[in-house]
Amino acid sequence: MSFSNHPQTPDGHAQTHHDAGVKRSNGPAVTALVLGVAALLLFWTVFGGIVLGLLAVVFGIVGARKARGGRAPHGKMSVIGAVLGALGLIASAVIIAIGASILNSDEFKNFDDCVQHADTQSERDACAKDFDRDMNN
C-alpha cells in the first residue's frame, strides 16, 4: 500500500506530473496592461496619466522580469502594459507642461488682472476677447 499522492503505474512506481494541470499566471503583467490602458485613456488628468502610467511601468517591469526568469508567462503583455503606461505618462507630462506655460504667460497674467478689475459681465467678455486676440498673435 502506498501513501503517495501520485497515481501508481502497473509496476508500482509513482507517476509524477510536472505542472500538467496547474495554470500559471503573471499578475503583474495583467495589472500593467490594465493600468497602461487606463493611463492612456486618462492621460489628460494628473492621476490618470502620471500615477497610473508610473504604476503600469513598474508592474510591467516586474512582470517582464518574472517572465524572463521563467517563473511566469505573458512577458509580451508586461512589455505592452509598460509601453502604454509610459505613453500615458509622457502625454500627461506634455499636457501639464503646456498648461503651466500658459498659466505663466504674460497674456494670462494680463487676462487675470483684467478679469479681477472687471465689474460687469460685458467687461469680462471684453477681457476674454482681448486674451483670445493676444494668444492668436
JSON list of C-alpha atoms in Angstrom, two decimals:
[
{"chain": "A", "resi": 1, "resn": "MET", "atom": "CA", "xyz": [0.00, 0.00, 0.00]},
{"chain": "A", "resi": 2, "resn": "SER", "atom": "CA", "xyz": [1.38, 3.38, -0.98]},
{"chain": "A", "resi": 3, "resn": "PHE", "atom": "CA", "xyz": [0.63, 6.68, 0.72]},
{"chain": "A", "resi": 4, "resn": "SER", "atom": "CA", "xyz": [1.87, 8.78, -2.18]},
{"chain": "A", "resi": 5, "resn": "ASN", "atom": "CA", "xyz": [-0.34, 11.43, -3.73]},
{"chain": "A", "resi": 6, "resn": "HIS", "atom": "CA", "xyz": [0.81, 10.37, -7.18]},
{"chain": "A", "resi": 7, "resn": "PRO", "atom": "CA", "xyz": [-1.06, 7.71, -9.19]},
{"chain": "A", "resi": 8, "resn": "GLN", "atom": "CA", "xyz": [0.59, 4.32, -9.39]},
{"chain": "A", "resi": 9, "resn": "THR", "atom": "CA", "xyz": [1.80, 2.61, -12.56]},
{"chain": "A", "resi": 10, "resn": "PRO", "atom": "CA", "xyz": [1.29, -1.12, -13.05]},
{"chain": "A", "resi": 11, "resn": "ASP", "atom": "CA", "xyz": [4.89, -1.79, -11.97]},
{"chain": "A", "resi": 12, "resn": "GLY", "atom": "CA", "xyz": [4.40, 0.04, -8.66]},
{"chain": "A", "resi": 13, "resn": "HIS", "atom": "CA", "xyz": [6.27, 3.28, -9.40]},
{"chain": "A", "resi": 14, "resn": "ALA", "atom": "CA", "xyz": [4.60, 6.59, -8.74]},
{"chain": "A", "resi": 15, "resn": "GLN", "atom": "CA", "xyz": [3.88, 8.87, -11.67]},
{"chain": "A", "resi": 16, "resn": "THR", "atom": "CA", "xyz": [4.79, 12.47, -11.26]},
{"chain": "A", "resi": 17, "resn": "HIS", "atom": "CA", "xyz": [3.16, 15.32, -13.15]},
{"chain": "A", "resi": 18, "resn": "HIS", "atom": "CA", "xyz": [5.20, 18.47, -13.50]},
{"chain": "A", "resi": 19, "resn": "ASP", "atom": "CA", "xyz": [2.68, 21.34, -13.50]},
{"chain": "A", "resi": 20, "resn": "ALA", "atom": "CA", "xyz": [0.48, 19.49, -16.02]},
{"chain": "A", "resi": 21, "resn": "GLY", "atom": "CA", "xyz": [-2.85, 20.82, -14.75]},
{"chain": "A", "resi": 22, "resn": "VAL", "atom": "CA", "xyz": [-1.62, 23.94, -12.96]},
{"chain": "A", "resi": 23, "resn": "LYS", "atom": "CA", "xyz": [-2.35, 27.21, -14.71]},
{"chain": "A", "resi": 24, "resn": "ARG", "atom": "CA", "xyz": [0.36, 29.75, -14.13]},
{"chain": "A", "resi": 25, "resn": "SER", "atom": "CA", "xyz": [-0.41, 33.42, -14.41]},
{"chain": "A", "resi": 26, "resn": "ASN", "atom": "CA", "xyz": [1.53, 36.63, -14.30]},
{"chain": "A", "resi": 27, "resn": "GLY", "atom": "CA", "xyz": [-0.42, 39.04, -12.10]},
{"chain": "A", "resi": 28, "resn": "PRO", "atom": "CA", "xyz": [1.96, 41.96, -12.63]},
{"chain": "A", "resi": 29, "resn": "ALA", "atom": "CA", "xyz": [1.62, 41.56, -16.43]},
{"chain": "A", "resi": 30, "resn": "VAL", "atom": "CA", "xyz": [-2.17, 41.74, -16.30]},
{"chain": "A", "resi": 31, "resn": "THR", "atom": "CA", "xyz": [-2.00, 44.65, -13.85]},
{"chain": "A", "resi": 32, "resn": "ALA", "atom": "CA", "xyz": [0.46, 46.50, -16.09]},
{"chain": "A", "resi": 33, "resn": "LEU", "atom": "CA", "xyz": [-1.76, 46.06, -19.12]},
{"chain": "A", "resi": 34, "resn": "VAL", "atom": "CA", "xyz": [-4.90, 47.27, -17.33]},
{"chain": "A", "resi": 35, "resn": "LEU", "atom": "CA", "xyz": [-3.11, 50.25, -15.77]},
{"chain": "A", "resi": 36, "resn": "GLY", "atom": "CA", "xyz": [-1.40, 51.07, -19.08]},
{"chain": "A", "resi": 37, "resn": "VAL", "atom": "CA", "xyz": [-4.70, 51.19, -20.95]},
{"chain": "A", "resi": 38, "resn": "ALA", "atom": "CA", "xyz": [-6.25, 53.29, -18.17]},
{"chain": "A", "resi": 39, "resn": "ALA", "atom": "CA", "xyz": [-3.28, 55.68, -18.21]},
{"chain": "A", "resi": 40, "resn": "LEU", "atom": "CA", "xyz": [-3.54, 56.09, -21.96]},
{"chain": "A", "resi": 41, "resn": "LEU", "atom": "CA", "xyz": [-7.27, 56.77, -21.77]},
{"chain": "A", "resi": 42, "resn": "LEU", "atom": "CA", "xyz": [-6.97, 59.16, -18.82]},
{"chain": "A", "resi": 43, "resn": "PHE", "atom": "CA", "xyz": [-3.72, 60.94, -19.79]},
{"chain": "A", "resi": 44, "resn": "TRP", "atom": "CA", "xyz": [-5.43, 64.34, -19.63]},
{"chain": "A", "resi": 45, "resn": "THR", "atom": "CA", "xyz": [-5.76, 64.02, -15.83]},
{"chain": "A", "resi": 46, "resn": "VAL", "atom": "CA", "xyz": [-2.85, 64.14, -13.42]},
{"chain": "A", "resi": 47, "resn": "PHE", "atom": "CA", "xyz": [-3.96, 60.97, -11.65]},
{"chain": "A", "resi": 48, "resn": "GLY", "atom": "CA", "xyz": [-4.64, 59.04, -14.83]},
{"chain": "A", "resi": 49, "resn": "GLY", "atom": "CA", "xyz": [-1.54, 59.95, -16.73]},
{"chain": "A", "resi": 50, "resn": "ILE", "atom": "CA", "xyz": [1.11, 60.33, -14.10]},
{"chain": "A", "resi": 51, "resn": "VAL", "atom": "CA", "xyz": [0.11, 57.94, -11.33]},
{"chain": "A", "resi": 52, "resn": "LEU", "atom": "CA", "xyz": [-1.44, 55.14, -13.40]},
{"chain": "A", "resi": 53, "resn": "GLY", "atom": "CA", "xyz": [1.27, 55.45, -16.05]},
{"chain": "A", "resi": 54, "resn": "LEU", "atom": "CA", "xyz": [4.03, 55.18, -13.49]},
{"chain": "A", "resi": 55, "resn": "LEU", "atom": "CA", "xyz": [2.37, 52.18, -11.83]},
{"chain": "A", "resi": 56, "resn": "ALA", "atom": "CA", "xyz": [1.94, 50.49, -15.23]},
{"chain": "A", "resi": 57, "resn": "VAL", "atom": "CA", "xyz": [5.64, 50.93, -15.97]},
{"chain": "A", "resi": 58, "resn": "VAL", "atom": "CA", "xyz": [6.64, 49.48, -12.57]},
{"chain": "A", "resi": 59, "resn": "PHE", "atom": "CA", "xyz": [4.28, 46.49, -12.83]},
{"chain": "A", "resi": 60, "resn": "GLY", "atom": "CA", "xyz": [5.36, 45.94, -16.44]},
{"chain": "A", "resi": 61, "resn": "ILE", "atom": "CA", "xyz": [9.00, 45.74, -15.44]},
{"chain": "A", "resi": 62, "resn": "VAL", "atom": "CA", "xyz": [8.21, 43.34, -12.58]},
{"chain": "A", "resi": 63, "resn": "GLY", "atom": "CA", "xyz": [6.09, 41.14, -14.86]},
{"chain": "A", "resi": 64, "resn": "ALA", "atom": "CA", "xyz": [8.71, 41.11, -17.61]},
{"chain": "A", "resi": 65, "resn": "ARG", "atom": "CA", "xyz": [11.43, 40.12, -15.15]},
{"chain": "A", "resi": 66, "resn": "LYS", "atom": "CA", "xyz": [9.28, 37.27, -13.83]},
{"chain": "A", "resi": 67, "resn": "ALA", "atom": "CA", "xyz": [8.59, 36.09, -17.37]},
{"chain": "A", "resi": 68, "resn": "ARG", "atom": "CA", "xyz": [12.23, 36.34, -18.39]},
{"chain": "A", "resi": 69, "resn": "GLY", "atom": "CA", "xyz": [13.22, 34.28, -15.36]},
{"chain": "A", "resi": 70, "resn": "GLY", "atom": "CA", "xyz": [10.81, 31.53, -16.41]},
{"chain": "A", "resi": 71, "resn": "ARG", "atom": "CA", "xyz": [8.63, 31.93, -13.33]},
{"chain": "A", "resi": 72, "resn": "ALA", "atom": "CA", "xyz": [5.61, 33.30, -15.21]},
{"chain": "A", "resi": 73, "resn": "PRO", "atom": "CA", "xyz": [4.16, 33.60, -18.72]},
{"chain": "A", "resi": 74, "resn": "HIS", "atom": "CA", "xyz": [3.00, 36.71, -20.59]},
{"chain": "A", "resi": 75, "resn": "GLY", "atom": "CA", "xyz": [6.26, 38.59, -20.96]},
{"chain": "A", "resi": 76, "resn": "LYS", "atom": "CA", "xyz": [4.95, 40.44, -24.01]},
{"chain": "A", "resi": 77, "resn": "MET", "atom": "CA", "xyz": [1.86, 41.54, -22.10]},
{"chain": "A", "resi": 78, "resn": "SER", "atom": "CA", "xyz": [4.14, 43.07, -19.46]},
{"chain": "A", "resi": 79, "resn": "VAL", "atom": "CA", "xyz": [6.09, 44.99, -22.07]},
{"chain": "A", "resi": 80, "resn": "ILE", "atom": "CA", "xyz": [2.91, 46.23, -23.79]},
{"chain": "A", "resi": 81, "resn": "GLY", "atom": "CA", "xyz": [1.50, 47.40, -20.44]},
{"chain": "A", "resi": 82, "resn": "ALA", "atom": "CA", "xyz": [4.73, 49.21, -19.60]},
{"chain": "A", "resi": 83, "resn": "VAL", "atom": "CA", "xyz": [4.85, 50.90, -23.03]},
{"chain": "A", "resi": 84, "resn": "LEU", "atom": "CA", "xyz": [1.20, 52.03, -22.78]},
{"chain": "A", "resi": 85, "resn": "GLY", "atom": "CA", "xyz": [1.87, 53.35, -19.27]},
{"chain": "A", "resi": 86, "resn": "ALA", "atom": "CA", "xyz": [4.93, 55.23, -20.49]},
{"chain": "A", "resi": 87, "resn": "LEU", "atom": "CA", "xyz": [2.94, 56.77, -23.35]},
{"chain": "A", "resi": 88, "resn": "GLY", "atom": "CA", "xyz": [0.23, 57.89, -20.90]},
{"chain": "A", "resi": 89, "resn": "LEU", "atom": "CA", "xyz": [2.91, 59.28, -18.60]},
{"chain": "A", "resi": 90, "resn": "ILE", "atom": "CA", "xyz": [4.60, 61.23, -21.41]},
{"chain": "A", "resi": 91, "resn": "ALA", "atom": "CA", "xyz": [1.31, 62.58, -22.79]},
{"chain": "A", "resi": 92, "resn": "SER", "atom": "CA", "xyz": [0.24, 63.73, -19.33]},
{"chain": "A", "resi": 93, "resn": "ALA", "atom": "CA", "xyz": [3.60, 65.42, -18.72]},
{"chain": "A", "resi": 94, "resn": "VAL", "atom": "CA", "xyz": [3.24, 67.28, -22.04]},
{"chain": "A", "resi": 95, "resn": "ILE", "atom": "CA", "xyz": [-0.27, 68.44, -21.11]},
{"chain": "A", "resi": 96, "resn": "ILE", "atom": "CA", "xyz": [0.97, 69.66, -17.72]},
{"chain": "A", "resi": 97, "resn": "ALA", "atom": "CA", "xyz": [3.91, 71.50, -19.32]},
{"chain": "A", "resi": 98, "resn": "ILE", "atom": "CA", "xyz": [1.64, 73.24, -21.83]},
{"chain": "A", "resi": 99, "resn": "GLY", "atom": "CA", "xyz": [-0.80, 74.21, -19.10]},
{"chain": "A", "resi": 100, "resn": "ALA", "atom": "CA", "xyz": [1.98, 75.56, -16.90]},
{"chain": "A", "resi": 101, "resn": "SER", "atom": "CA", "xyz": [3.42, 77.61, -19.75]},
{"chain": "A", "resi": 102, "resn": "ILE", "atom": "CA", "xyz": [0.03, 79.15, -20.49]},
{"chain": "A", "resi": 103, "resn": "LEU", "atom": "CA", "xyz": [-0.60, 79.97, -16.83]},
{"chain": "A", "resi": 104, "resn": "ASN", "atom": "CA", "xyz": [2.84, 81.62, -16.54]},
{"chain": "A", "resi": 105, "resn": "SER", "atom": "CA", "xyz": [2.49, 83.65, -19.73]},
{"chain": "A", "resi": 106, "resn": "ASP", "atom": "CA", "xyz": [2.20, 87.44, -19.75]},
{"chain": "A", "resi": 107, "resn": "GLU", "atom": "CA", "xyz": [-1.04, 87.20, -21.71]},
{"chain": "A", "resi": 108, "resn": "PHE", "atom": "CA", "xyz": [-2.69, 85.12, -19.00]},
{"chain": "A", "resi": 109, "resn": "LYS", "atom": "CA", "xyz": [-1.46, 87.47, -16.28]},
{"chain": "A", "resi": 110, "resn": "ASN", "atom": "CA", "xyz": [-2.97, 90.40, -18.21]},
{"chain": "A", "resi": 111, "resn": "PHE", "atom": "CA", "xyz": [-6.22, 88.47, -18.61]},
{"chain": "A", "resi": 112, "resn": "ASP", "atom": "CA", "xyz": [-6.33, 87.60, -14.91]},
{"chain": "A", "resi": 113, "resn": "ASP", "atom": "CA", "xyz": [-5.68, 91.22, -13.95]},
{"chain": "A", "resi": 114, "resn": "CYS", "atom": "CA", "xyz": [-8.38, 92.40, -16.39]},
{"chain": "A", "resi": 115, "resn": "VAL", "atom": "CA", "xyz": [-10.97, 89.96, -15.02]},
{"chain": "A", "resi": 116, "resn": "GLN", "atom": "CA", "xyz": [-10.22, 90.93, -11.41]},
{"chain": "A", "resi": 117, "resn": "HIS", "atom": "CA", "xyz": [-10.83, 94.60, -12.18]},
{"chain": "A", "resi": 118, "resn": "ALA", "atom": "CA", "xyz": [-13.93, 93.99, -14.33]},
{"chain": "A", "resi": 119, "resn": "ASP", "atom": "CA", "xyz": [-17.21, 94.82, -12.63]},
{"chain": "A", "resi": 120, "resn": "THR", "atom": "CA", "xyz": [-19.72, 93.66, -15.24]},
{"chain": "A", "resi": 121, "resn": "GLN", "atom": "CA", "xyz": [-20.14, 90.66, -17.48]},
{"chain": "A", "resi": 122, "resn": "SER", "atom": "CA", "xyz": [-19.55, 92.76, -20.59]},
{"chain": "A", "resi": 123, "resn": "GLU", "atom": "CA", "xyz": [-16.18, 93.89, -19.21]},
{"chain": "A", "resi": 124, "resn": "ARG", "atom": "CA", "xyz": [-15.27, 90.22, -18.53]},
{"chain": "A", "resi": 125, "resn": "ASP", "atom": "CA", "xyz": [-16.29, 89.34, -22.10]},
{"chain": "A", "resi": 126, "resn": "ALA", "atom": "CA", "xyz": [-14.04, 92.12, -23.38]},
{"chain": "A", "resi": 127, "resn": "CYS", "atom": "CA", "xyz": [-11.18, 90.65, -21.31]},
{"chain": "A", "resi": 128, "resn": "ALA", "atom": "CA", "xyz": [-11.79, 87.25, -22.90]},
{"chain": "A", "resi": 129, "resn": "LYS", "atom": "CA", "xyz": [-11.77, 88.77, -26.40]},
{"chain": "A", "resi": 130, "resn": "ASP", "atom": "CA", "xyz": [-8.51, 90.60, -25.64]},
{"chain": "A", "resi": 131, "resn": "PHE", "atom": "CA", "xyz": [-6.98, 87.37, -24.30]},
{"chain": "A", "resi": 132, "resn": "ASP", "atom": "CA", "xyz": [-8.01, 85.46, -27.44]},
{"chain": "A", "resi": 133, "resn": "ARG", "atom": "CA", "xyz": [-6.55, 88.18, -29.64]},
{"chain": "A", "resi": 134, "resn": "ASP", "atom": "CA", "xyz": [-3.27, 88.18, -27.64]},
{"chain": "A", "resi": 135, "resn": "MET", "atom": "CA", "xyz": [-2.97, 84.38, -27.79]},
{"chain": "A", "resi": 136, "resn": "ASN", "atom": "CA", "xyz": [-3.56, 84.27, -31.56]},
{"chain": "A", "resi": 137, "resn": "ASN", "atom": "CA", "xyz": [-0.93, 86.96, -32.29]}
]
